PDB file of C-alpha atoms in Angstrom:
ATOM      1  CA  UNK A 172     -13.234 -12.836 -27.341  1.00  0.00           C
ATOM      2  CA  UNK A 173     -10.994 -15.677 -26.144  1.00  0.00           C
ATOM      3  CA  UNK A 174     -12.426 -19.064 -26.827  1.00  0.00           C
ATOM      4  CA  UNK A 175     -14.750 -20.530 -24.243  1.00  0.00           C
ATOM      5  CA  UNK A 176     -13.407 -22.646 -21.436  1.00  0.00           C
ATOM      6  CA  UNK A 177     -15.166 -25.746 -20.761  1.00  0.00           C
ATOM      7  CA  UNK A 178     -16.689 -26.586 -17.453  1.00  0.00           C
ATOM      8  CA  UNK A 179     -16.683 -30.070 -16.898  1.00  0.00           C
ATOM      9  CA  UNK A 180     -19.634 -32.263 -14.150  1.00  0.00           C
ATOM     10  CA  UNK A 181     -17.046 -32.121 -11.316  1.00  0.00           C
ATOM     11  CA  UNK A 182     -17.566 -28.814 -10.851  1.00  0.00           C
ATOM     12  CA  UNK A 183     -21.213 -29.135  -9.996  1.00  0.00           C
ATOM     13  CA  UNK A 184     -21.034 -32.138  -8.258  1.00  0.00           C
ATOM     14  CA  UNK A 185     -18.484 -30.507  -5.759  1.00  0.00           C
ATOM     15  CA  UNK A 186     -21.073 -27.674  -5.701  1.00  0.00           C
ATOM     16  CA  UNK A 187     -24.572 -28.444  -5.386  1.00  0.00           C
ATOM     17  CA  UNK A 188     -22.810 -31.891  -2.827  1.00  0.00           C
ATOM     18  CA  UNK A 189     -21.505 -29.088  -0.412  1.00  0.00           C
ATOM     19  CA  UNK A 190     -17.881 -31.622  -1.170  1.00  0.00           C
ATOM     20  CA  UNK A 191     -15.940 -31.335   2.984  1.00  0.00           C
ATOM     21  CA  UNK A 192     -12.728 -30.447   0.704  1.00  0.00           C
ATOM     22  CA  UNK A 193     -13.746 -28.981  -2.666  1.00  0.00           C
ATOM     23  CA  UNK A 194     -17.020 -27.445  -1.952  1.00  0.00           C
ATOM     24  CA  UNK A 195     -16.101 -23.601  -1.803  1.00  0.00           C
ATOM     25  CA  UNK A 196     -13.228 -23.997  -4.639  1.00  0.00           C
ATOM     26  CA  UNK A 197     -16.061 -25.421  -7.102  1.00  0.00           C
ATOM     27  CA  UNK A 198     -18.192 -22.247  -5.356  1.00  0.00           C
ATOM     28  CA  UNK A 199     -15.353 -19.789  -6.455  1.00  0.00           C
ATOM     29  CA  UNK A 200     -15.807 -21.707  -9.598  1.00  0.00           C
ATOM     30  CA  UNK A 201     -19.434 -20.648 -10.167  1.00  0.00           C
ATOM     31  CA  UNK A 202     -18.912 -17.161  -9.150  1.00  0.00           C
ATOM     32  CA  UNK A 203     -16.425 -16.707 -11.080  1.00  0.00           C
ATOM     33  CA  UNK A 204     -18.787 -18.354 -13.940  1.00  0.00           C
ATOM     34  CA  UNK A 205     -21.507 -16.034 -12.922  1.00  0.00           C
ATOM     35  CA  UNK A 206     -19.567 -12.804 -13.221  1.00  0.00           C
ATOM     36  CA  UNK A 207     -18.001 -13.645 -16.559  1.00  0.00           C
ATOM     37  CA  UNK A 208     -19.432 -12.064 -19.755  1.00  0.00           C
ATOM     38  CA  UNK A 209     -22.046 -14.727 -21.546  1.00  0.00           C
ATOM     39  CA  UNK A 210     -20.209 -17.125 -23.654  1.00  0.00           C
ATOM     40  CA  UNK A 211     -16.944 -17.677 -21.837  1.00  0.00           C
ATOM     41  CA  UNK A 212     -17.376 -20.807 -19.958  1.00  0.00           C
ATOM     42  CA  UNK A 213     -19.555 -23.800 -21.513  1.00  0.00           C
ATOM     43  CA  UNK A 214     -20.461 -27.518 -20.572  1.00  0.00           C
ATOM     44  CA  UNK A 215     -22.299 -30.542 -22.755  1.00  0.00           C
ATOM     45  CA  UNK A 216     -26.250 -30.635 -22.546  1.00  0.00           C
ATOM     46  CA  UNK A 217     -25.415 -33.773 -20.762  1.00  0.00           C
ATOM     47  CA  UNK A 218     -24.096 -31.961 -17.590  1.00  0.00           C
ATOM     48  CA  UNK A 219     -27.279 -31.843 -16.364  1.00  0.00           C
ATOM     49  CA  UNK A 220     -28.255 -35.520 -16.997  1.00  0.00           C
ATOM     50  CA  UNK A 221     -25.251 -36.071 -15.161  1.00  0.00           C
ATOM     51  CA  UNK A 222     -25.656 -33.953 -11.698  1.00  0.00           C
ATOM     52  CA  UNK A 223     -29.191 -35.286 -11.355  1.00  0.00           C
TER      53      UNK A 223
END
């Protein structure tokens, strides 16, 4: 297994803020996320904390 990549707040914010610009490339993002086998892609415990 390759090491994980990290997946850093922007990426959410873009997301779950429907961004005009970067909206559906953070969406490809989290598919991409989504389809990937469990433990390739991580973020801090503080991601959260920071999208809310």
């Amino acid at each position: 297994m390759d090491d994980p990549r990290y997946v850093d707040i922007n990426i959410f914010v873009y997301w779950l803020g429907k961004h005009p610009t970067l909206g559906e490339v953070a969406l490809e993002w989290i598919r991409r996320i989504e389809r990937s086998p469990r433990g390739s892609y991580v973020t801090s415990s503080l991601t959260l904390y920071e999208a809310l």
